[in-house]
PDB file of C-alpha atoms in Angstrom:
ATOM      1  CA  MET A   1     -21.406 141.033 154.725  1.00 80.00           C
ATOM      2  CA  SER A   2     -22.548 143.576 152.020  1.00 92.00           C
ATOM      3  CA  LEU A   3     -19.850 145.467 150.288  1.00 97.00           C
ATOM      4  CA  ASN A   4     -19.899 148.553 148.256  1.00 98.00           C
ATOM      5  CA  ILE A   5     -18.326 147.642 144.872  1.00 98.00           C
ATOM      6  CA  LEU A   6     -17.348 149.834 142.014  1.00 98.00           C
ATOM      7  CA  ILE A   7     -17.099 148.254 138.396  1.00 98.00           C
ATOM      8  CA  THR A   8     -15.287 150.325 135.829  1.00 98.00           C
ATOM      9  CA  GLY A   9     -15.719 149.637 132.162  1.00 97.00           C
ATOM     10  CA  SER A  10     -19.174 148.168 133.125  1.00 97.00           C
ATOM     11  CA  SER A  11     -20.694 148.130 129.549  1.00 95.00           C
ATOM     12  CA  GLY A  12     -17.862 146.178 128.103  1.00 93.00           C
ATOM     13  CA  PHE A  13     -17.873 142.354 127.579  1.00 93.00           C
ATOM     14  CA  LEU A  14     -16.188 141.511 130.932  1.00 96.00           C
ATOM     15  CA  GLY A  15     -17.673 144.468 132.833  1.00 97.00           C
ATOM     16  CA  SER A  16     -21.216 143.661 132.039  1.00 96.00           C
ATOM     17  CA  GLN A  17     -20.722 139.995 132.929  1.00 96.00           C
ATOM     18  CA  LEU A  18     -19.541 141.173 136.425  1.00 97.00           C
ATOM     19  CA  CYS A  19     -22.670 143.410 136.774  1.00 97.00           C
ATOM     20  CA  LYS A  20     -24.841 140.498 135.735  1.00 96.00           C
ATOM     21  CA  ASN A  21     -23.114 138.049 138.285  1.00 95.00           C
ATOM     22  CA  LEU A  22     -22.994 140.527 141.186  1.00 96.00           C
ATOM     23  CA  SER A  23     -26.418 142.077 140.699  1.00 95.00           C
ATOM     24  CA  SER A  24     -27.941 138.843 142.278  1.00 93.00           C
ATOM     25  CA  THR A  25     -25.796 139.227 145.450  1.00 95.00           C
ATOM     26  CA  GLU A  26     -26.271 141.185 148.566  1.00 95.00           C
ATOM     27  CA  HIS A  27     -23.493 143.652 147.629  1.00 97.00           C
ATOM     28  CA  LYS A  28     -24.269 147.173 146.379  1.00 97.00           C
ATOM     29  CA  ILE A  29     -22.968 147.545 142.810  1.00 98.00           C
ATOM     30  CA  ILE A  30     -21.856 150.728 141.129  1.00 98.00           C
ATOM     31  CA  ALA A  31     -21.172 150.767 137.474  1.00 98.00           C
ATOM     32  CA  VAL A  32     -19.446 153.305 135.411  1.00 98.00           C
ATOM     33  CA  ASP A  33     -18.710 153.467 131.684  1.00 97.00           C
ATOM     34  CA  ILE A  34     -18.774 156.121 128.880  1.00 94.00           C
ATOM     35  CA  LYS A  35     -21.225 153.856 127.031  1.00 94.00           C
ATOM     36  CA  ASN A  36     -24.760 152.803 127.986  1.00 93.00           C
ATOM     37  CA  PRO A  37     -24.994 149.167 128.702  1.00 94.00           C
ATOM     38  CA  GLN A  38     -26.871 146.847 126.397  1.00 91.00           C
ATOM     39  CA  TYR A  39     -28.783 145.514 129.400  1.00 92.00           C
ATOM     40  CA  LYS A  40     -29.344 147.181 132.803  1.00 95.00           C
ATOM     41  CA  TYR A  41     -29.382 144.794 135.709  1.00 94.00           C
ATOM     42  CA  ASP A  42     -31.414 145.277 138.947  1.00 90.00           C
ATOM     43  CA  ASN A  43     -29.501 146.241 141.966  1.00 91.00           C
ATOM     44  CA  VAL A  44     -26.918 147.967 139.945  1.00 96.00           C
ATOM     45  CA  GLN A  45     -26.414 151.819 139.968  1.00 97.00           C
ATOM     46  CA  TYR A  46     -25.286 153.096 136.649  1.00 97.00           C
ATOM     47  CA  PHE A  47     -23.246 156.084 135.698  1.00 97.00           C
ATOM     48  CA  ARG A  48     -22.538 157.064 132.043  1.00 97.00           C
ATOM     49  CA  ASN A  49     -19.511 159.150 132.467  1.00 94.00           C
ATOM     50  CA  SER A  50     -15.769 159.086 131.727  1.00 94.00           C
ATOM     51  CA  LEU A  51     -13.755 157.739 134.666  1.00 95.00           C
ATOM     52  CA  GLU A  52     -12.216 161.279 135.128  1.00 94.00           C
ATOM     53  CA  ILE A  53     -15.548 162.936 135.453  1.00 96.00           C
ATOM     54  CA  PHE A  54     -16.977 160.277 137.718  1.00 97.00           C
ATOM     55  CA  ILE A  55     -13.974 160.598 140.072  1.00 96.00           C
ATOM     56  CA  LYS A  56     -14.509 164.487 140.217  1.00 95.00           C
ATOM     57  CA  GLU A  57     -18.225 164.309 140.861  1.00 96.00           C
ATOM     58  CA  ASN A  58     -18.588 161.466 143.163  1.00 96.00           C
ATOM     59  CA  SER A  59     -15.878 161.734 145.899  1.00 94.00           C
ATOM     60  CA  VAL A  60     -18.436 160.611 148.513  1.00 94.00           C
ATOM     61  CA  ILE A  61     -19.227 157.463 146.718  1.00 95.00           C
ATOM     62  CA  LEU A  62     -15.406 156.655 146.225  1.00 96.00           C
ATOM     63  CA  SER A  63     -14.962 157.169 149.900  1.00 95.00           C
ATOM     64  CA  GLU A  64     -17.490 154.547 150.840  1.00 96.00           C
ATOM     65  CA  LEU A  65     -16.196 151.809 148.513  1.00 97.00           C
ATOM     66  CA  ASP A  66     -14.985 148.585 149.826  1.00 98.00           C
ATOM     67  CA  LEU A  67     -13.855 147.144 146.463  1.00 98.00           C
ATOM     68  CA  ILE A  68     -13.010 148.428 142.946  1.00 98.00           C
ATOM     69  CA  ILE A  69     -12.804 146.076 139.965  1.00 98.00           C
ATOM     70  CA  HIS A  70     -11.116 148.280 137.252  1.00 98.00           C
ATOM     71  CA  THR A  71     -11.801 146.609 133.932  1.00 97.00           C
ATOM     72  CA  ALA A  72     -11.989 149.955 132.021  1.00 95.00           C
ATOM     73  CA  SER A  73      -9.752 149.834 128.933  1.00 91.00           C
ATOM     74  CA  MET A  74      -9.222 151.035 125.539  1.00 83.00           C
ATOM     75  CA  LEU A  75      -8.622 148.025 123.119  1.00 76.00           C
ATOM     76  CA  PRO A  76      -5.700 148.214 120.726  1.00 73.00           C
ATOM     77  CA  TYR A  77      -7.660 147.756 117.563  1.00 65.00           C
ATOM     78  CA  LYS A  78     -10.379 150.543 118.437  1.00 57.00           C
ATOM     79  CA  SER A  79      -7.961 153.459 119.415  1.00 59.00           C
ATOM     80  CA  ASN A  80      -4.927 155.495 118.558  1.00 73.00           C
ATOM     81  CA  LYS A  81      -1.931 155.974 120.747  1.00 77.00           C
ATOM     82  CA  LYS A  82      -3.240 158.937 122.455  1.00 79.00           C
ATOM     83  CA  ASP A  83      -6.625 157.221 123.451  1.00 78.00           C
ATOM     84  CA  LEU A  84      -4.811 154.260 124.635  1.00 80.00           C
ATOM     85  CA  VAL A  85      -2.423 156.312 126.731  1.00 85.00           C
ATOM     86  CA  SER A  86      -5.218 158.524 128.107  1.00 83.00           C
ATOM     87  CA  THR A  87      -7.588 155.514 128.845  1.00 84.00           C
ATOM     88  CA  ASN A  88      -5.222 152.791 129.932  1.00 90.00           C
ATOM     89  CA  ILE A  89      -2.682 154.888 131.919  1.00 93.00           C
ATOM     90  CA  GLU A  90      -3.822 158.369 132.745  1.00 94.00           C
ATOM     91  CA  ALA A  91      -7.401 157.401 133.862  1.00 95.00           C
ATOM     92  CA  THR A  92      -5.933 154.566 135.951  1.00 97.00           C
ATOM     93  CA  LYS A  93      -3.525 156.956 137.689  1.00 97.00           C
ATOM     94  CA  LYS A  94      -6.280 159.242 138.517  1.00 96.00           C
ATOM     95  CA  LEU A  95      -8.331 156.570 139.837  1.00 97.00           C
ATOM     96  CA  VAL A  96      -5.612 155.168 142.052  1.00 98.00           C
ATOM     97  CA  ASP A  97      -4.704 158.671 143.296  1.00 97.00           C
ATOM     98  CA  SER A  98      -8.258 159.303 144.315  1.00 96.00           C
ATOM     99  CA  VAL A  99      -8.461 156.136 146.590  1.00 96.00           C
ATOM    100  CA  VAL A 100      -4.899 155.527 147.619  1.00 95.00           C
ATOM    101  CA  ASN A 101      -5.474 156.757 151.167  1.00 93.00           C
ATOM    102  CA  PHE A 102      -8.753 154.826 151.747  1.00 95.00           C
ATOM    103  CA  GLU A 103      -7.329 152.090 153.862  1.00 91.00           C
ATOM    104  CA  ASN A 104     -10.195 149.594 153.867  1.00 92.00           C
ATOM    105  CA  LEU A 105     -10.553 149.560 150.147  1.00 97.00           C
ATOM    106  CA  PHE A 106      -9.340 146.595 147.990  1.00 98.00           C
ATOM    107  CA  PHE A 107      -8.397 147.388 144.221  1.00 98.00           C
ATOM    108  CA  VAL A 108      -8.493 144.677 141.581  1.00 98.00           C
ATOM    109  CA  TYR A 109      -6.905 145.607 138.279  1.00 98.00           C
ATOM    110  CA  ILE A 110      -7.633 143.644 135.097  1.00 98.00           C
ATOM    111  CA  SER A 111      -4.428 143.739 133.092  1.00 97.00           C
ATOM    112  CA  SER A 112      -3.466 141.519 130.224  1.00 96.00           C
ATOM    113  CA  SER A 113      -1.444 138.440 129.559  1.00 96.00           C
ATOM    114  CA  GLY A 114      -0.305 140.323 126.584  1.00 95.00           C
ATOM    115  CA  ILE A 115       2.479 141.851 128.705  1.00 96.00           C
ATOM    116  CA  TYR A 116       4.430 138.563 128.262  1.00 97.00           C
ATOM    117  CA  GLY A 117       4.349 138.978 124.413  1.00 94.00           C
ATOM    118  CA  LYS A 118       6.375 135.868 123.121  1.00 94.00           C
ATOM    119  CA  PRO A 119       6.983 134.276 126.675  1.00 96.00           C
ATOM    120  CA  LYS A 120      10.640 134.010 127.816  1.00 95.00           C
ATOM    121  CA  SER A 121       9.854 130.914 129.862  1.00 96.00           C
ATOM    122  CA  LEU A 122       7.326 128.074 129.822  1.00 97.00           C
ATOM    123  CA  PRO A 123       5.221 127.531 131.648  1.00 97.00           C
ATOM    124  CA  ILE A 124       4.561 131.172 132.561  1.00 98.00           C
ATOM    125  CA  ASN A 125       5.001 131.775 136.367  1.00 97.00           C
ATOM    126  CA  ILE A 126       5.423 134.669 138.733  1.00 95.00           C
ATOM    127  CA  ASN A 127       9.105 134.900 137.713  1.00 96.00           C
ATOM    128  CA  THR A 128       8.718 134.976 134.006  1.00 97.00           C
ATOM    129  CA  PRO A 129       9.938 138.481 132.907  1.00 97.00           C
ATOM    130  CA  GLU A 130       7.576 140.784 130.932  1.00 96.00           C
ATOM    131  CA  ASN A 131       8.040 141.080 127.078  1.00 95.00           C
ATOM    132  CA  PRO A 132       5.247 143.314 125.758  1.00 95.00           C
ATOM    133  CA  LEU A 133       5.172 143.470 121.840  1.00 90.00           C
ATOM    134  CA  ASP A 134       2.571 146.195 121.386  1.00 91.00           C
ATOM    135  CA  LEU A 135       1.557 149.599 122.781  1.00 91.00           C
ATOM    136  CA  TYR A 136      -1.562 148.140 124.351  1.00 92.00           C
ATOM    137  CA  ALA A 137       0.510 145.628 126.526  1.00 94.00           C
ATOM    138  CA  GLU A 138       2.913 148.470 127.441  1.00 95.00           C
ATOM    139  CA  THR A 139       0.030 150.669 128.693  1.00 95.00           C
ATOM    140  CA  LYS A 140      -1.153 147.608 130.902  1.00 96.00           C
ATOM    141  CA  LEU A 141       2.262 147.231 132.088  1.00 97.00           C
ATOM    142  CA  LYS A 142       2.701 150.868 132.946  1.00 97.00           C
ATOM    143  CA  SER A 143      -0.622 150.843 134.938  1.00 97.00           C
ATOM    144  CA  GLU A 144       0.456 147.814 136.866  1.00 98.00           C
ATOM    145  CA  ASN A 145       3.712 149.441 137.949  1.00 98.00           C
ATOM    146  CA  TYR A 146       1.912 152.688 138.940  1.00 98.00           C
ATOM    147  CA  ILE A 147      -0.479 150.462 141.124  1.00 98.00           C
ATOM    148  CA  LYS A 148       2.465 148.571 142.710  1.00 98.00           C
ATOM    149  CA  GLU A 149       4.263 151.985 143.408  1.00 98.00           C
ATOM    150  CA  LYS A 150       1.143 153.778 144.979  1.00 97.00           C
ATOM    151  CA  ILE A 151      -1.013 151.065 146.651  1.00 97.00           C
ATOM    152  CA  LEU A 152       0.251 148.774 149.646  1.00 97.00           C
ATOM    153  CA  GLU A 153       0.955 145.175 148.559  1.00 96.00           C
ATOM    154  CA  GLU A 154      -1.926 143.749 150.688  1.00 97.00           C
ATOM    155  CA  ARG A 155      -4.415 146.079 149.178  1.00 98.00           C
ATOM    156  CA  TYR A 156      -4.417 145.259 145.572  1.00 98.00           C
ATOM    157  CA  SER A 157      -4.442 142.301 143.063  1.00 98.00           C
ATOM    158  CA  ILE A 158      -3.604 142.122 139.533  1.00 98.00           C
ATOM    159  CA  ILE A 159      -5.176 139.614 137.116  1.00 98.00           C
ATOM    160  CA  ARG A 160      -3.623 138.851 133.719  1.00 98.00           C
ATOM    161  CA  PRO A 161      -6.346 137.016 131.568  1.00 97.00           C
ATOM    162  CA  ARG A 162      -5.612 134.858 128.560  1.00 95.00           C
ATOM    163  CA  THR A 163      -7.848 135.212 125.497  1.00 93.00           C
ATOM    164  CA  ILE A 164     -11.463 135.473 126.947  1.00 94.00           C
ATOM    165  CA  LEU A 165     -13.917 133.053 125.223  1.00 94.00           C
ATOM    166  CA  GLY A 166     -17.466 131.973 125.897  1.00 89.00           C
ATOM    167  CA  LYS A 167     -20.898 132.068 124.623  1.00 84.00           C
ATOM    168  CA  ASN A 168     -21.199 134.594 121.876  1.00 82.00           C
ATOM    169  CA  ARG A 169     -17.654 135.458 122.233  1.00 87.00           C
ATOM    170  CA  GLY A 170     -15.023 134.291 119.640  1.00 86.00           C
ATOM    171  CA  GLY A 171     -12.368 136.846 119.980  1.00 82.00           C
ATOM    172  CA  ILE A 172      -9.541 136.296 117.379  1.00 82.00           C
ATOM    173  CA  PHE A 173     -10.986 132.977 116.694  1.00 89.00           C
ATOM    174  CA  LYS A 174     -14.067 134.203 115.256  1.00 90.00           C
ATOM    175  CA  LEU A 175     -12.013 134.571 112.231  1.00 88.00           C
ATOM    176  CA  PHE A 176     -11.003 130.904 112.325  1.00 90.00           C
ATOM    177  CA  PHE A 177     -14.705 129.799 112.706  1.00 93.00           C
ATOM    178  CA  THR A 178     -15.515 131.923 109.685  1.00 94.00           C
ATOM    179  CA  LEU A 179     -13.039 130.402 107.535  1.00 93.00           C
ATOM    180  CA  VAL A 180     -14.121 126.912 108.753  1.00 94.00           C
ATOM    181  CA  ASP A 181     -17.698 127.689 107.918  1.00 93.00           C
ATOM    182  CA  LYS A 182     -16.716 128.738 104.366  1.00 94.00           C
ATOM    183  CA  ASN A 183     -14.399 125.926 103.915  1.00 93.00           C
ATOM    184  CA  ILE A 184     -11.433 128.198 103.415  1.00 95.00           C
ATOM    185  CA  PRO A 185      -7.995 127.003 104.501  1.00 95.00           C
ATOM    186  CA  ILE A 186      -6.680 128.524 107.751  1.00 93.00           C
ATOM    187  CA  PRO A 187      -3.091 129.799 107.637  1.00 91.00           C
ATOM    188  CA  ILE A 188      -1.445 128.253 110.752  1.00 92.00           C
ATOM    189  CA  PRO A 189       2.197 128.942 111.755  1.00 94.00           C
ATOM    190  CA  ASN A 190       4.242 125.970 112.971  1.00 93.00           C
ATOM    191  CA  ASN A 191       1.524 123.544 111.790  1.00 93.00           C
ATOM    192  CA  GLY A 192      -0.518 124.474 114.811  1.00 95.00           C
ATOM    193  CA  SER A 193       1.857 122.738 117.206  1.00 96.00           C
ATOM    194  CA  GLN A 194       1.850 125.821 119.606  1.00 96.00           C
ATOM    195  CA  LYS A 195       0.087 125.138 122.897  1.00 96.00           C
ATOM    196  CA  ILE A 196      -2.426 127.901 123.463  1.00 94.00           C
ATOM    197  CA  GLN A 197      -4.691 128.883 126.362  1.00 96.00           C
ATOM    198  CA  PHE A 198      -7.987 130.528 126.915  1.00 95.00           C
ATOM    199  CA  VAL A 199     -10.304 131.370 129.835  1.00 97.00           C
ATOM    200  CA  ASP A 200     -14.013 131.217 129.889  1.00 96.00           C
ATOM    201  CA  VAL A 201     -15.791 134.517 130.760  1.00 95.00           C
ATOM    202  CA  ASP A 202     -17.760 132.912 133.598  1.00 96.00           C
ATOM    203  CA  ASP A 203     -14.644 131.349 135.080  1.00 97.00           C
ATOM    204  CA  LEU A 204     -12.909 134.709 134.820  1.00 98.00           C
ATOM    205  CA  THR A 205     -15.741 136.685 136.595  1.00 97.00           C
ATOM    206  CA  ASN A 206     -15.741 133.978 139.256  1.00 97.00           C
ATOM    207  CA  LEU A 207     -12.113 134.381 139.703  1.00 98.00           C
ATOM    208  CA  ILE A 208     -12.144 138.203 139.722  1.00 98.00           C
ATOM    209  CA  THR A 209     -15.057 138.247 142.541  1.00 97.00           C
ATOM    210  CA  HIS A 210     -13.382 135.461 144.417  1.00 98.00           C
ATOM    211  CA  ILE A 211     -10.096 137.500 144.514  1.00 98.00           C
ATOM    212  CA  GLY A 212     -11.888 140.826 145.267  1.00 98.00           C
ATOM    213  CA  ILE A 213     -14.451 139.835 147.839  1.00 97.00           C
ATOM    214  CA  ASN A 214     -11.875 137.830 149.729  1.00 97.00           C
ATOM    215  CA  LYS A 215      -9.263 140.470 149.284  1.00 97.00           C
ATOM    216  CA  ILE A 216      -6.644 138.134 148.095  1.00 98.00           C
ATOM    217  CA  SER A 217      -3.554 140.129 147.053  1.00 98.00           C
ATOM    218  CA  GLY A 218      -1.064 139.281 144.449  1.00 98.00           C
ATOM    219  CA  ILE A 219      -0.730 138.847 140.742  1.00 98.00           C
ATOM    220  CA  TRP A 220      -2.708 136.042 139.165  1.00 98.00           C
ATOM    221  CA  PRO A 221      -3.239 134.659 135.670  1.00 98.00           C
ATOM    222  CA  GLY A 222      -6.803 134.317 134.248  1.00 98.00           C
ATOM    223  CA  ALA A 223      -6.398 130.963 132.560  1.00 97.00           C
ATOM    224  CA  ALA A 224      -8.150 127.600 132.062  1.00 97.00           C
ATOM    225  CA  PRO A 225      -6.305 124.492 132.832  1.00 96.00           C
ATOM    226  CA  ASN A 226      -5.028 121.734 130.453  1.00 96.00           C
ATOM    227  CA  PRO A 227      -4.066 123.974 127.470  1.00 96.00           C
ATOM    228  CA  LYS A 228      -3.683 121.908 124.247  1.00 96.00           C
ATOM    229  CA  PRO A 229      -2.017 122.575 120.909  1.00 97.00           C
ATOM    230  CA  LEU A 230      -3.997 124.672 118.459  1.00 95.00           C
ATOM    231  CA  LYS A 231      -4.206 121.747 115.920  1.00 95.00           C
ATOM    232  CA  SER A 232      -5.768 119.656 118.617  1.00 96.00           C
ATOM    233  CA  HIS A 233      -8.557 122.228 119.194  1.00 95.00           C
ATOM    234  CA  LEU A 234      -9.255 122.403 115.354  1.00 94.00           C
ATOM    235  CA  GLU A 235      -9.216 118.606 115.065  1.00 94.00           C
ATOM    236  CA  ASN A 236     -11.933 118.572 117.796  1.00 94.00           C
ATOM    237  CA  LEU A 237     -13.880 121.102 116.149  1.00 94.00           C
ATOM    238  CA  GLY A 238     -13.901 119.268 112.906  1.00 93.00           C
ATOM    239  CA  LYS A 239     -15.165 116.169 114.785  1.00 94.00           C
ATOM    240  CA  GLN A 240     -17.984 118.152 116.420  1.00 92.00           C
ATOM    241  CA  LEU A 241     -19.077 119.648 113.063  1.00 92.00           C
ATOM    242  CA  ASP A 242     -18.418 116.362 111.208  1.00 92.00           C
ATOM    243  CA  LYS A 243     -16.392 118.434 108.770  1.00 90.00           C
ATOM    244  CA  LYS A 244     -12.842 118.669 107.652  1.00 89.00           C
ATOM    245  CA  VAL A 245     -11.071 121.696 108.836  1.00 92.00           C
ATOM    246  CA  ARG A 246      -8.644 122.662 106.231  1.00 93.00           C
ATOM    247  CA  THR A 247      -5.265 124.456 107.210  1.00 94.00           C
ATOM    248  CA  PHE A 248      -1.955 125.159 105.639  1.00 94.00           C
ATOM    249  CA  ASN A 249       1.322 125.696 107.391  1.00 95.00           C
ATOM    250  CA  ILE A 250       3.037 129.103 107.174  1.00 94.00           C
ATOM    251  CA  ASN A 251       6.559 130.048 108.488  1.00 93.00           C
ATOM    252  CA  PRO A 252       6.150 132.035 111.658  1.00 91.00           C
ATOM    253  CA  LYS A 253       8.902 134.788 110.321  1.00 91.00           C
ATOM    254  CA  ILE A 254       6.698 135.054 107.074  1.00 91.00           C
ATOM    255  CA  PHE A 255       3.434 135.200 109.244  1.00 90.00           C
ATOM    256  CA  TYR A 256       5.081 138.090 111.227  1.00 88.00           C
ATOM    257  CA  VAL A 257       6.193 140.033 108.185  1.00 90.00           C
ATOM    258  CA  ILE A 258       2.703 139.668 106.660  1.00 89.00           C
ATOM    259  CA  GLY A 259       1.229 140.880 109.819  1.00 87.00           C
ATOM    260  CA  LYS A 260       3.591 143.920 110.168  1.00 87.00           C
ATOM    261  CA  THR A 261       2.672 144.922 106.482  1.00 90.00           C
ATOM    262  CA  LEU A 262      -1.060 144.610 107.207  1.00 85.00           C
ATOM    263  CA  ILE A 263      -0.723 146.741 110.232  1.00 82.00           C
ATOM    264  CA  PHE A 264       1.305 149.357 108.478  1.00 81.00           C
ATOM    265  CA  LEU A 265      -1.339 149.419 105.732  1.00 83.00           C
ATOM    266  CA  ARG A 266      -4.091 149.663 108.276  1.00 79.00           C
ATOM    267  CA  LEU A 267      -5.718 146.519 106.687  1.00 77.00           C
ATOM    268  CA  THR A 268      -6.038 144.750 110.012  1.00 80.00           C
ATOM    269  CA  ASN A 269      -7.374 145.233 113.494  1.00 78.00           C
ATOM    270  CA  PHE A 270      -4.633 142.810 114.919  1.00 82.00           C
ATOM    271  CA  THR A 271      -1.523 144.044 116.465  1.00 84.00           C
ATOM    272  CA  ASN A 272       2.135 143.117 116.704  1.00 84.00           C
ATOM    273  CA  TRP A 273       1.229 140.931 119.691  1.00 85.00           C
ATOM    274  CA  HIS A 274      -1.127 138.730 117.436  1.00 86.00           C
ATOM    275  CA  PHE A 275       1.391 138.167 114.741  1.00 88.00           C
ATOM    276  CA  GLY A 276       4.432 138.054 117.065  1.00 88.00           C
ATOM    277  CA  ALA A 277       3.242 135.758 119.888  1.00 90.00           C
ATOM    278  CA  PHE A 278       0.460 133.817 118.317  1.00 90.00           C
ATOM    279  CA  PRO A 279       2.866 131.312 116.362  1.00 92.00           C
ATOM    280  CA  HIS A 280       4.335 130.312 119.613  1.00 93.00           C
ATOM    281  CA  SER A 281       3.236 128.294 122.842  1.00 96.00           C
ATOM    282  CA  PHE A 282       1.728 130.501 125.561  1.00 96.00           C
ATOM    283  CA  TYR A 283       0.412 129.110 128.740  1.00 97.00           C
ATOM    284  CA  PHE A 284       0.515 129.514 132.554  1.00 98.00           C
ATOM    285  CA  ASP A 285       1.569 127.151 135.219  1.00 96.00           C
ATOM    286  CA  ASP A 286      -1.605 125.398 136.234  1.00 92.00           C
ATOM    287  CA  SER A 287      -0.501 125.583 139.971  1.00 94.00           C
ATOM    288  CA  TRP A 288      -0.431 129.446 139.857  1.00 97.00           C
ATOM    289  CA  ASN A 289      -3.985 129.899 141.325  1.00 96.00           C
ATOM    290  CA  PRO A 290      -5.400 131.739 144.552  1.00 97.00           C
ATOM    291  CA  LYS A 291      -6.338 129.588 147.322  1.00 94.00           C
ATOM    292  CA  GLY A 292      -9.972 128.359 147.237  1.00 96.00           C
ATOM    293  CA  PHE A 293     -10.534 128.810 143.630  1.00 97.00           C
ATOM    294  CA  SER A 294     -10.799 126.320 140.791  1.00 96.00           C
ATOM    295  CA  TYR A 295     -11.878 126.595 137.193  1.00 97.00           C
ATOM    296  CA  GLN A 296     -15.132 124.934 135.956  1.00 96.00           C
ATOM    297  CA  LYS A 297     -14.063 124.737 132.441  1.00 96.00           C
ATOM    298  CA  ASN A 298     -10.821 123.686 130.790  1.00 96.00           C
ATOM    299  CA  CYS A 299      -9.389 125.017 127.575  1.00 96.00           C
ATOM    300  CA  ASN A 300     -10.978 122.551 125.335  1.00 95.00           C
ATOM    301  CA  ASP A 301     -14.482 123.138 127.056  1.00 95.00           C
ATOM    302  CA  THR A 302     -13.934 126.805 126.637  1.00 96.00           C
ATOM    303  CA  PHE A 303     -12.853 126.652 122.955  1.00 95.00           C
ATOM    304  CA  MET A 304     -15.725 124.406 122.001  1.00 94.00           C
ATOM    305  CA  GLU A 305     -18.389 126.480 123.873  1.00 94.00           C
ATOM    306  CA  SER A 306     -17.223 129.552 121.965  1.00 95.00           C
ATOM    307  CA  ALA A 307     -17.273 127.628 118.622  1.00 94.00           C
ATOM    308  CA  ASN A 308     -20.695 126.053 119.218  1.00 92.00           C
ATOM    309  CA  SER A 309     -22.190 129.436 119.975  1.00 92.00           C
ATOM    310  CA  PHE A 310     -20.672 130.769 116.684  1.00 92.00           C
ATOM    311  CA  PHE A 311     -21.973 127.991 114.504  1.00 92.00           C
ATOM    312  CA  GLU A 312     -25.434 127.892 116.249  1.00 90.00           C
ATOM    313  CA  SER A 313     -25.844 131.618 115.357  1.00 88.00           C
ATOM    314  CA  ILE A 314     -25.302 131.268 111.624  1.00 82.00           C
TER     315      ILE A 314
END
């Protein structure tokens, strides 16, 4: 059955990947973003608008939707507090309020695993309490709570992705790859013993569409299986490159203090979450998955694909 699907934040990395994947299906795709997409896919109807203006001007389109995939978000390193609150909370509230009475509509919200900050239990499961360390994570959690308050439980799903990697996507690890390329030692808290987790963008988009199209309610992580310690990933990278990856250990507390200083001086795009959570293990319970879905790439596959695309591009 063909569905009417709205993708917000459609020009972003995740949103554009969703447009690409869904453009080849029988579904009608409507895409909205404040920026033009780098590439426009066939069978996708694009709107260049803020979410607030789109809501005001397209009530008929909204009333005919079967599924909303809400990816629109202001990232922490590209915005100030006012913009974060406006985009991540207020715009989400307006979107929820505009569709809350449409009984046949299913709402998928792309949140963030950053709401766990430094996790209070491992592996992270549905009962692990939230522990946000920065404003970005706080805005995501507030939006989650508003959705829970306004929309019936069976009509929404919340997805909390880990670090999104993939071809031409390095995220925070692009800095690591650059240091490896230049043979500069990488400062690693805890000697890299912390177990970390990623998710490949293709797996994440498949997870989102699986949940949305099948209307699977609940809260779900977006996280590849078999997480490994950071030092293991770096050792595998060295073997792949036939090159020694140089690192040096740094005390997590010193790492955090340095990070706080860099943030205060505005010398970094990273946030308290990066410096406060990165030194510690962070991974989800592998059994926490929606029925009928399985990941195609594990954590090592995901990390190496991202690394390989970086080194192929230089």
